[in-house]
Coordinates of C-alpha atoms in Angstrom, one line a residue:
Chain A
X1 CA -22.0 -2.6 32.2
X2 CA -25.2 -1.9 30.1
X3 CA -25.2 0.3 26.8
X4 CA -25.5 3.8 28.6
X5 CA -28.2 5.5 26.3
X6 CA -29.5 9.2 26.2
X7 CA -32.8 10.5 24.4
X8 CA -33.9 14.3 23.8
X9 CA -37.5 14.7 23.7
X10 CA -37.9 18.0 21.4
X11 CA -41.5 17.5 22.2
X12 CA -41.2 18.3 25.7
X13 CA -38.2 20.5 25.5
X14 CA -39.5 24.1 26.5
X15 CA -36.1 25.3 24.9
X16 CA -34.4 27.2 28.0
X17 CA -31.0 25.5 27.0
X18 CA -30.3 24.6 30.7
X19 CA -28.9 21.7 29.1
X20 CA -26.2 23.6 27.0
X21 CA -25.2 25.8 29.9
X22 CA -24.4 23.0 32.4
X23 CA -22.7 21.4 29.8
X24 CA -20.3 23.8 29.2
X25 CA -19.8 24.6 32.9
X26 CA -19.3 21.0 33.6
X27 CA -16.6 20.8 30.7
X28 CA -14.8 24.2 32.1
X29 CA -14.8 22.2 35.8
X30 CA -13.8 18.6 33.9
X31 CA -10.4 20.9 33.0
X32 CA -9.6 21.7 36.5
X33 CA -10.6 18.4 37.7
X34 CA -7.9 17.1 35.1
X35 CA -5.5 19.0 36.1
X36 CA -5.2 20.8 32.5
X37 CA -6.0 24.4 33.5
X38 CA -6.7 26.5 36.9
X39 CA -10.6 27.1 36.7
X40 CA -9.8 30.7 36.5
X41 CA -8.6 30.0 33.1
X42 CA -11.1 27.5 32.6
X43 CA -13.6 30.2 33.4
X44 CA -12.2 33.4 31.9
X45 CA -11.9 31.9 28.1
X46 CA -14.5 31.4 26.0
X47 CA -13.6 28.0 24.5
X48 CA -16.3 27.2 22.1
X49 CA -15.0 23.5 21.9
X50 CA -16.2 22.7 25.0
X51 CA -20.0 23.6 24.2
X52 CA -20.7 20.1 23.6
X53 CA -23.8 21.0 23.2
X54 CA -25.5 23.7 20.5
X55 CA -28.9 24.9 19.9
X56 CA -28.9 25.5 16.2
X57 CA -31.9 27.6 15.1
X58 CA -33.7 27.3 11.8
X59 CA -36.3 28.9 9.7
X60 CA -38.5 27.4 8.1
X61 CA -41.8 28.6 5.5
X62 CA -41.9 31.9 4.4
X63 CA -43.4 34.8 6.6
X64 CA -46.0 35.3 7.8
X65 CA -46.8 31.2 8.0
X66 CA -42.7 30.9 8.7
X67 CA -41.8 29.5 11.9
X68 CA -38.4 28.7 13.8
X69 CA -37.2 25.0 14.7
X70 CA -34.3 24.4 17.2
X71 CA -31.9 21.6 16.5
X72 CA -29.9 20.2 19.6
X73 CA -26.9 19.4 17.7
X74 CA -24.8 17.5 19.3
X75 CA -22.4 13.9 19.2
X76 CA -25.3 10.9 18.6
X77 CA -22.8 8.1 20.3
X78 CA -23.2 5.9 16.6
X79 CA -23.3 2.6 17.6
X80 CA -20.9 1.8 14.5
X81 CA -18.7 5.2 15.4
X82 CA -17.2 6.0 11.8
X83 CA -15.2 8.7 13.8
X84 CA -13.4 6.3 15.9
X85 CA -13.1 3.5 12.8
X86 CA -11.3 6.2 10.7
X87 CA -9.5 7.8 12.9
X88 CA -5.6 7.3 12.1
X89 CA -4.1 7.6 15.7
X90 CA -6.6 5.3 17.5
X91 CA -8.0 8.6 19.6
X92 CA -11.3 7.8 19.5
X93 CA -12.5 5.0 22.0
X94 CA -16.1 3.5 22.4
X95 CA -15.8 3.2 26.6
X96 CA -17.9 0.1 27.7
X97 CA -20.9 2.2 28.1
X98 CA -21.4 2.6 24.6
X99 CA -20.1 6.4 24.7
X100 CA -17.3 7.3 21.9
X101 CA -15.1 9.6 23.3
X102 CA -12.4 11.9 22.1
X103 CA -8.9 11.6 23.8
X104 CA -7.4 14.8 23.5
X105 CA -4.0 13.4 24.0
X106 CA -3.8 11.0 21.2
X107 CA -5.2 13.4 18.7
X108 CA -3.4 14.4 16.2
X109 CA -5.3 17.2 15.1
X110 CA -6.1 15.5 11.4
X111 CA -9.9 16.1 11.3
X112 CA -11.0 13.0 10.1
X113 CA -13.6 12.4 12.4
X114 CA -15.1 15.8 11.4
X115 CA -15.3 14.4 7.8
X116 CA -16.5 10.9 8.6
X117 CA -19.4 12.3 11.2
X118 CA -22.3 12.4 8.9
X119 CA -24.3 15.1 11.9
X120 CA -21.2 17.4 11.4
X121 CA -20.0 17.4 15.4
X122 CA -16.1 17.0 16.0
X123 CA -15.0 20.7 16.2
X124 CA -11.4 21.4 15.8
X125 CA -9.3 23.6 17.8
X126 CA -6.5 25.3 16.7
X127 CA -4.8 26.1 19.8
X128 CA -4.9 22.7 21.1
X129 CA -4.8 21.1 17.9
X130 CA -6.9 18.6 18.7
X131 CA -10.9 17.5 18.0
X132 CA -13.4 17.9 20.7
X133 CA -16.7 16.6 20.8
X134 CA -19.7 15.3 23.6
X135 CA -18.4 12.7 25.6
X136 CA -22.2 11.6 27.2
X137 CA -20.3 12.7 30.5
X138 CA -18.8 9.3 30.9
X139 CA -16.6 9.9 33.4
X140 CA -20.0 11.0 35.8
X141 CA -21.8 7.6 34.0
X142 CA -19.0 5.7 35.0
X143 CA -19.2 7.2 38.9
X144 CA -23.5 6.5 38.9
X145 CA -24.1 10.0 37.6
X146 CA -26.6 11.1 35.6
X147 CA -24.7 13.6 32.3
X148 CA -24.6 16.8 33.2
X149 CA -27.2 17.9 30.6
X150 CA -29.4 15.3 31.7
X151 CA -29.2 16.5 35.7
X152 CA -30.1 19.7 34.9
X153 CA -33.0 19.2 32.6
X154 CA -36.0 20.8 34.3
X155 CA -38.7 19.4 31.6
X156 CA -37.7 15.7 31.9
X157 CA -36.6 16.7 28.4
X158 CA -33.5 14.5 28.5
X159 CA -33.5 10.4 30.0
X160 CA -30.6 8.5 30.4
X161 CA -30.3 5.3 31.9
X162 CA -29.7 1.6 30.3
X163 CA -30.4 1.6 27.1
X164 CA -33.2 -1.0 27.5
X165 CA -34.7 1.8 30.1
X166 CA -34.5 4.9 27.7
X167 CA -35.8 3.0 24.6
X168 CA -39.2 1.4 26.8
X169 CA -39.6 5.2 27.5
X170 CA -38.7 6.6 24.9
X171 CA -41.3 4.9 22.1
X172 CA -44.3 5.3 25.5
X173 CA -43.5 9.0 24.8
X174 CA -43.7 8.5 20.7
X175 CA -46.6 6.9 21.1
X176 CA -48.3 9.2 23.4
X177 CA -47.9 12.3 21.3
X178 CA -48.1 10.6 17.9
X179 CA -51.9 9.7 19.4
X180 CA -52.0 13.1 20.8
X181 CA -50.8 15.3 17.7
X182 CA -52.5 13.0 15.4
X183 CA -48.8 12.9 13.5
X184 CA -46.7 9.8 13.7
X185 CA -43.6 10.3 16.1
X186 CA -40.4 8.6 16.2
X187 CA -37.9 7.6 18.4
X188 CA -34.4 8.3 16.0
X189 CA -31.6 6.4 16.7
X190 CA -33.7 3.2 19.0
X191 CA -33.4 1.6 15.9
X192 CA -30.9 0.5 13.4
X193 CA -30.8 3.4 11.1
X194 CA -28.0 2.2 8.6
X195 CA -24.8 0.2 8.0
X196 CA -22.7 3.3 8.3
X197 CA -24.0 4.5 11.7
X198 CA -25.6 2.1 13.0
X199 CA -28.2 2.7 16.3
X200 CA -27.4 5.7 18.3
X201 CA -26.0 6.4 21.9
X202 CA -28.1 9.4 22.2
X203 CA -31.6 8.9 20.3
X204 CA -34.5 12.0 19.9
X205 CA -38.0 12.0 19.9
X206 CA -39.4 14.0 17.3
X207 CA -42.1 14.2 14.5
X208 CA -41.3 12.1 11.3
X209 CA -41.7 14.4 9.0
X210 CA -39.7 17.0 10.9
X211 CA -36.9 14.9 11.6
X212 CA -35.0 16.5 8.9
X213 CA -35.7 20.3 10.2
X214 CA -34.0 18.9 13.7
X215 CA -30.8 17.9 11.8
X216 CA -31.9 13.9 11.9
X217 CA -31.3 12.7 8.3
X218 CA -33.1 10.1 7.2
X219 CA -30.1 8.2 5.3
X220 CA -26.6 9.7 8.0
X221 CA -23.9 8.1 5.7
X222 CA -20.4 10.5 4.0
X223 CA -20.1 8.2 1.2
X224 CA -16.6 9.8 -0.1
X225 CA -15.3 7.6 3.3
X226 CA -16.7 4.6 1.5
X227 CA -15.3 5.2 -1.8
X228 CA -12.4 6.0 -0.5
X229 CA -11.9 2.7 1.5
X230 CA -12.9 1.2 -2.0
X231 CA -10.1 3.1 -3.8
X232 CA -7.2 2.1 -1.4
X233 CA -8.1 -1.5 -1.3
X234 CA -8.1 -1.3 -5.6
X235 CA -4.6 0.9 -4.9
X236 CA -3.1 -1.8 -2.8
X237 CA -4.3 -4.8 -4.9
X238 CA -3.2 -2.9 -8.1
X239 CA 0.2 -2.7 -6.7
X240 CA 0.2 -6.5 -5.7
X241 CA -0.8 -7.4 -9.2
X242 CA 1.8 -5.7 -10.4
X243 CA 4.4 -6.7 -8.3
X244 CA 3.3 -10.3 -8.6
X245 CA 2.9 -9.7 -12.4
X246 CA 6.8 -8.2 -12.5
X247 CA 8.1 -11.1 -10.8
X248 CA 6.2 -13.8 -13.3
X249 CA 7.9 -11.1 -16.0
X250 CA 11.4 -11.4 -14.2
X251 CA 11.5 -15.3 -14.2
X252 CA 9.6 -15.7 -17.6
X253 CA 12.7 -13.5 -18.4
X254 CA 15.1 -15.6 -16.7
X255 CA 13.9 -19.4 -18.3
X256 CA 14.3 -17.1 -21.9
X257 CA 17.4 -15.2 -21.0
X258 CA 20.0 -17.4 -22.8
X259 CA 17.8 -17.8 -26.0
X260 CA 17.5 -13.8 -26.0
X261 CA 21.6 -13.6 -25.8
X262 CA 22.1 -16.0 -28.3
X263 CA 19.5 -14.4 -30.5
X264 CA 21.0 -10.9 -29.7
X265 CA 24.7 -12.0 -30.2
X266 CA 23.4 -13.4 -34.2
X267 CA 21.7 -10.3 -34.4
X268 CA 24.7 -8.0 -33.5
X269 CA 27.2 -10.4 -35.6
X270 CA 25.2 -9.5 -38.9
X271 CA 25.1 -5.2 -38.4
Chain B
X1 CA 34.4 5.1 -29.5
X2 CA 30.9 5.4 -31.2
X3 CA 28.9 8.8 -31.2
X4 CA 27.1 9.1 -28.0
X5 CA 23.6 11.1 -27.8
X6 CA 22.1 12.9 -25.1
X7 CA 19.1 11.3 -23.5
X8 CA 19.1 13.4 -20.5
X9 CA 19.9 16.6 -19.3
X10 CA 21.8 16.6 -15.9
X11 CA 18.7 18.5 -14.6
X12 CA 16.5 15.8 -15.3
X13 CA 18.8 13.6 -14.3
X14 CA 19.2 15.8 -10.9
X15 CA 15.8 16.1 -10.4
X16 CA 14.7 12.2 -10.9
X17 CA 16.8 10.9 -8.1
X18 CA 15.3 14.2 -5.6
X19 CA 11.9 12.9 -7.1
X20 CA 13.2 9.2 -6.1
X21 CA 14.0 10.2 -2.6
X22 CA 11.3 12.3 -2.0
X23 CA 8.5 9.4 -3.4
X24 CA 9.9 7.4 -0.8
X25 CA 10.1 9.4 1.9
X26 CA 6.1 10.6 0.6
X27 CA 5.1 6.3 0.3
X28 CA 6.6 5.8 3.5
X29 CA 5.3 8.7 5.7
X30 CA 1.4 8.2 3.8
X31 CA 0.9 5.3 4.6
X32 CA 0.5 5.0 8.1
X33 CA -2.4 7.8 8.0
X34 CA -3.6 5.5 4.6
X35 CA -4.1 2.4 6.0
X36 CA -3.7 0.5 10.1
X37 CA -2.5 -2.0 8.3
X38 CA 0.8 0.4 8.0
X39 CA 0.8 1.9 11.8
X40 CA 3.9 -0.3 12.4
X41 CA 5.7 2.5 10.3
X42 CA 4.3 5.1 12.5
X43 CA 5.6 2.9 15.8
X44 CA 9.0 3.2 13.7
X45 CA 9.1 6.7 13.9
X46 CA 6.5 7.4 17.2
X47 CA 8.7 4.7 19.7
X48 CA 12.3 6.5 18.9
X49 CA 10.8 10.2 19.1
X50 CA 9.1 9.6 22.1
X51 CA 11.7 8.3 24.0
X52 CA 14.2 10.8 22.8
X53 CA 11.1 13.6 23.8
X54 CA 11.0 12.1 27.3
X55 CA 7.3 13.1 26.0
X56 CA 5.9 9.6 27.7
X57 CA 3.1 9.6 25.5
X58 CA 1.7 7.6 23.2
X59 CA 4.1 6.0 20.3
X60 CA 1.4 5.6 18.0
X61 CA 0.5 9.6 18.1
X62 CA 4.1 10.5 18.2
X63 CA 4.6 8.6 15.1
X64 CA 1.9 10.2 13.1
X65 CA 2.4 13.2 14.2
X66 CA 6.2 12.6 13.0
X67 CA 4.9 11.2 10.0
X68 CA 2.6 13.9 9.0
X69 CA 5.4 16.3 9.5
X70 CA 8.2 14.7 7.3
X71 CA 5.3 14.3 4.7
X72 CA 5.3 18.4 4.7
X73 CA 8.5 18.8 4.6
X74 CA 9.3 16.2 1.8
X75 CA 6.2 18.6 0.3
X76 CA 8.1 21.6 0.6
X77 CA 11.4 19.9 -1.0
X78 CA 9.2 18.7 -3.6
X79 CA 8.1 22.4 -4.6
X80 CA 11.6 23.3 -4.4
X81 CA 12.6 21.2 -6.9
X82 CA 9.3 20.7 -9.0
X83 CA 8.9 24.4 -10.1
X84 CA 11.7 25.3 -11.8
X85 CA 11.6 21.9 -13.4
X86 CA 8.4 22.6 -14.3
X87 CA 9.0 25.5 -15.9
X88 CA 11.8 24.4 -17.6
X89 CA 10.3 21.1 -19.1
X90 CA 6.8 23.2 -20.0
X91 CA 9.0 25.7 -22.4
X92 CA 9.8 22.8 -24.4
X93 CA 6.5 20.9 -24.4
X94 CA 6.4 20.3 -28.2
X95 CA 9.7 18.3 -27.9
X96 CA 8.3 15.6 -25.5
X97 CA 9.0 12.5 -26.1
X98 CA 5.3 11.0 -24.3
X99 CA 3.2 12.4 -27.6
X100 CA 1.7 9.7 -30.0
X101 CA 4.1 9.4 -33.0
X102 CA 3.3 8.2 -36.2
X103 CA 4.5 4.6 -37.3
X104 CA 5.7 3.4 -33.2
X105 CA 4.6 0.3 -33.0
X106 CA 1.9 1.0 -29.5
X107 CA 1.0 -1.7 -27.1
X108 CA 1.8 -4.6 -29.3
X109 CA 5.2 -3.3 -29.5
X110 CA 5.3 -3.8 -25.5
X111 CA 4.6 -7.6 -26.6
X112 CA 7.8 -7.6 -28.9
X113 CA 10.1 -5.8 -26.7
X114 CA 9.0 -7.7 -23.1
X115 CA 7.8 -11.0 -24.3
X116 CA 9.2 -11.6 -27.7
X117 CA 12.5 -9.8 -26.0
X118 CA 12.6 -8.3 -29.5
X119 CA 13.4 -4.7 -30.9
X120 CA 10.2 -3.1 -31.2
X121 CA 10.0 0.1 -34.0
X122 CA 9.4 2.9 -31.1
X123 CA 10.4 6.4 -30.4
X124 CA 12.5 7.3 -27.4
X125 CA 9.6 5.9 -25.0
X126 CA 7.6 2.8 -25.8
X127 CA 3.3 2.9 -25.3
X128 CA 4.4 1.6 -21.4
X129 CA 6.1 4.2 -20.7
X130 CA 4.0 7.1 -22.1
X131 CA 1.4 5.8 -20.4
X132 CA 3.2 5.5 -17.6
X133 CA 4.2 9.0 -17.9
X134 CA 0.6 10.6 -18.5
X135 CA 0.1 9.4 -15.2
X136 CA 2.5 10.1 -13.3
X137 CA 1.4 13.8 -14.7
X138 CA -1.9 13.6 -13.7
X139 CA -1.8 11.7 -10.5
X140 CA 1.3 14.1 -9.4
X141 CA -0.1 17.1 -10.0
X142 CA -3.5 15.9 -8.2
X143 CA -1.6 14.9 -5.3
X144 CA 0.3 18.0 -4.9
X145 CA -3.0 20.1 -5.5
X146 CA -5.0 18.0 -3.2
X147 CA -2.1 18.3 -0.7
X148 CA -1.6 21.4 -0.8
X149 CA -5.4 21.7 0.5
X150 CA -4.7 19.0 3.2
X151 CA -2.2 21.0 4.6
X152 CA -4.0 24.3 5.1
X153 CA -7.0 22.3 5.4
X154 CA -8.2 24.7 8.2
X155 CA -8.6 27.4 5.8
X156 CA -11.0 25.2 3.7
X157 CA -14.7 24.0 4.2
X158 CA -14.9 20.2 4.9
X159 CA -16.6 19.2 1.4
X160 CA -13.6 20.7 0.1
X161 CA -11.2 18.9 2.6
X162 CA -13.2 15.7 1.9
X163 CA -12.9 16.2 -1.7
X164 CA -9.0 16.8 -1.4
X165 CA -8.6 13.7 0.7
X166 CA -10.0 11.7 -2.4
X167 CA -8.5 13.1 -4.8
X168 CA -5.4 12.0 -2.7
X169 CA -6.4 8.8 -2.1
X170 CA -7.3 8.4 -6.1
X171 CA -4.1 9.6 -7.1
X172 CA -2.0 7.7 -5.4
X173 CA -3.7 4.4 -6.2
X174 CA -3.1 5.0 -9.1
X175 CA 0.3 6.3 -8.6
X176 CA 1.5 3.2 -6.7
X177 CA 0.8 0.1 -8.9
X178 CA 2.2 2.4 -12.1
X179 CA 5.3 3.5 -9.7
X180 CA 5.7 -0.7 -9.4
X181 CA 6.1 -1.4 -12.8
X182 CA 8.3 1.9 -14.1
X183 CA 10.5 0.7 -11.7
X184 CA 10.6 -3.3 -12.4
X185 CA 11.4 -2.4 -15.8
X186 CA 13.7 1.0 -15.2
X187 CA 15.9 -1.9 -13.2
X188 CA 15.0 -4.8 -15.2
X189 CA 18.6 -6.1 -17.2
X190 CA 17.1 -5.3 -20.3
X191 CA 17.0 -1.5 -19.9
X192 CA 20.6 -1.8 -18.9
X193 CA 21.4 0.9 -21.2
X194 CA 18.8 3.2 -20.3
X195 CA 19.5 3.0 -16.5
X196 CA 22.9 3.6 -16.8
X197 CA 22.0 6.9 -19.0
X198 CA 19.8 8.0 -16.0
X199 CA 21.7 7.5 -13.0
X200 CA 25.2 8.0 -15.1
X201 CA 26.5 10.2 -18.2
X202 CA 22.7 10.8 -19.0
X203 CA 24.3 9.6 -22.4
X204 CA 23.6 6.2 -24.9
X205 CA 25.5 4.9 -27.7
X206 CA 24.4 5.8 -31.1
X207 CA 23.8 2.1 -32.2
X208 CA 21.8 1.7 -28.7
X209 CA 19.3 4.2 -30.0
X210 CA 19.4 3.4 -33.6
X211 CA 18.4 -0.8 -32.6
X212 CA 16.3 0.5 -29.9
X213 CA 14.4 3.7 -30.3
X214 CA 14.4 3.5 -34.4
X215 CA 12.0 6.4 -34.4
X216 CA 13.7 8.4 -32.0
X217 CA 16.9 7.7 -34.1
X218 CA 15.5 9.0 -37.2
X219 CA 14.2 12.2 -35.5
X220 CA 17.8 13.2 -34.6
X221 CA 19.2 12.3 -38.4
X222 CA 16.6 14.6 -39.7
X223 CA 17.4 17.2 -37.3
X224 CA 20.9 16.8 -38.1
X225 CA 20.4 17.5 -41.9

């Protein structure tokens, strides 16, 4: 199987967050189809973990030139998943479509993944104690369906398909406007971005220099993750130097030991 | 029978094997959530539980989870016992033996008592062992604060939780290689004397102290006068 890939077009969006309403109706229906909850329950509770999706809005300026900017925030699908490298209990699995997926069950509730995530998604819920996140409807991917956000779209706002697909369409689109707009467009996420992220799962079209306002940072690293990897290794090979270093001590001792008794005994004769 | 003199109190005494049990219990519960290279500790703990849980889940998980509970408890042990010692060690700060003295004979002394296997001039604690000391100080303290924030991390912002988890992992790389050597040379033969006052009479002959800790020795004739 292909790399699954996603894009969000915030050009095209007209912002009736169809998108984050089907995806939190297909997450209440994903319960009962797993057996975890009777859809009444599913239903009845508000469950803010399972809104995958959020539309965060911004302002920007300062009236009356101001205007509004609506991030979709939501899981990217890093190519290099820091999430899933750091996370202690091994809950975080890339599936073979390239989506990185949170499994409830072997979560232990530490919230590593919420500090490693350099977008800020993993949201942690008490009463489960466990991280939830998008999971670019894998399970439908894996059965030839399109995610749910991207099904419901009525704007043609969100693409999915093999990655090759989404990126050919996506930069035609980036093209297109950035000729239109006479602004350059980009396609974030088609391309390697950094070491710590790597390309992204789900990419977004968007204005270069907007991408910031949309929650897109230019350089996505947490580089406490790094320096803490950095520290541990110096922590560990610290503690094997000293170990080695004692045992050197203890046979340096050892070869000296009858000299030093000797020496000692001389010593102790003349008090 | 020579005069013996009192290098520890039975609550120091008391509270550095609780401190020894605990440390391990802390090292051995940490590392699985420090490194993968340690997740066979947590499959130590995770395979057992969930067997005896009839939980059928997964061991890894289990084991963490068990992990990351024994870590709080050994936490809450360690408060137990920490604050009153605390308190009582803080009211007599000035009589620490860790301060620089005048005339000890500082890290080249380490070089005559551990390579020259010579008696150094020294106080009750050589420059090693202050050092060693100062840090276990600082990097105790900033593990218990920065755990103290990893526990109720939910109450915190994630900068702050980030910034605990650092601190954490700062501390106890530092902690670890210094834990190493105080305790190659608390066991080594040559501090015979001074582990037998510890995990004994907390006691040491007066000519132990006078060849040993010269300083040290002088400090309790003066007093004495």
């Amino acid at each position: 199987m292909s790399t699954y890939s996603m894009c969000y077009d915030s050009q095209a969006c007209v912002r009736c967050f169809t998108c984050v309403v089907s995806c939190s109706v297909e997450n209440r229906l994903r319960l009962q189809r797993n057996g975890t909850t009777a859809l009444e329950n599913g239903v009845n509770k508000s469950l803010p973990q399972l809104n995958y999706l959020q539309p965060v809005q911004r302002e920007y300026g300062k009236y009356p030139e101001s205007y509004r900017i609506t991030e979709l925030h939501h899981c990217m699908h890093c190519e290099n998943s820091p999430c899933a490298t750091y996370c202690p209990s091994h809950a975080i699995e890339r599936r073979p479509g390239g989506q990185v997926v949170i499994n409830q069950d072997l979560c232990v509730g530490c919230r590593t993944c919420q500090e490693a995530c350099p977008f800020d998604v993993p949201v942690y819920d008490k009463a489960t104690n466990a991280s939830y996140k998008c999971i670019m409807c894998y399970d439908r991917v894996e059965s030839d369906l399109k995610p749910a956000c991207v099904s419901s779209c009525i704007a043609n706002a969100l693409i999915s398909g093999t990655r090759e697909e989404v990126v050919a369409e996506a930069k035609k689109r980036a093209k297109r406007y950035s000729e239109q707009f006479g602004k350059e467009y980009i396609v974030y996420g088609a391309d390697k971005i950094n070491d710590y992220v790597g390309k992204t799962g789900w990419m977004t079209i968007v204005a270069a220099e907007e991408m910031e306002k949309y929650g897109l940072p230019k350089k996505p690293v947490v580089s406490s993750m790094g320096i803490r990897q950095t520290t541990k290794a110096i922590g560990i090979g610290a503690s094997a130097a000293v170990a080695l270093g004692a045992g050197a001590h203890f046979l340096y001792w050892l070869a000296n030991r009858k000299e030093v008794l000797s020496a000692q005994e001389k010593e102790d004769g003349h008090e | 029978m020579s005069k013996k003199i009192t290098a520890f109190t039975p609550f120091q005494m008391f509270y550095h094997k609780s401190i020894i049990i605990l440390m391990f219990f802390f090292i051995l519960t940490g590392l699985p959530i420090l490194s993968p290279y340690f997740h066979w500790i947590a499959y130590c703990f995770g395979v057992p539980f969930d067997f005896i849980s009839s939980q059928n889940g997964d061991a890894l998980t289990a084991g963490i989870q068990v992990c990351r509970i024994v870590h709080r408890v050994a936490a809450m042990l360690f408060l137990l016992f920490s604050l009153p010692f605390a308190v009582t060690q803080l009211l007599q700060i000035a009589q620490w033996h860790i301060w620089p003295e005048s005339g000890a004979a500082g890290i080249g002394g380490l070089k005559t008592s551990y390579i020259d296997f010579k008696h150094a001039r020294q106080g009750k604690y050589n420059a090693g062992q202050k050092i060693a000391a100062y840090v276990f100080i600082v990097c105790i303290a900033m593990l218990a604060f920065s755990g103290f924030v990893l526990w109720f991390r939910g109450s915190f912002s994630v900068a702050t939780l980030t910034l605990a988890r650092t601190l954490h992992d700062i501390g106890f790389a530092l902690l670890l290689p210094t834990l190493l050597g105080h305790m190659y040379f608390g066991i080594h033969p040559l501090n015979r004397a001074g582990f037998k006052a510890m995990f004994g009479t907390g006691e040491l002959n007066e000519e132990e102290v006078k060849s040993h800790h010269p300083l040290w020795y002088e400090k309790i004739k003066q007093n004495e006068q």
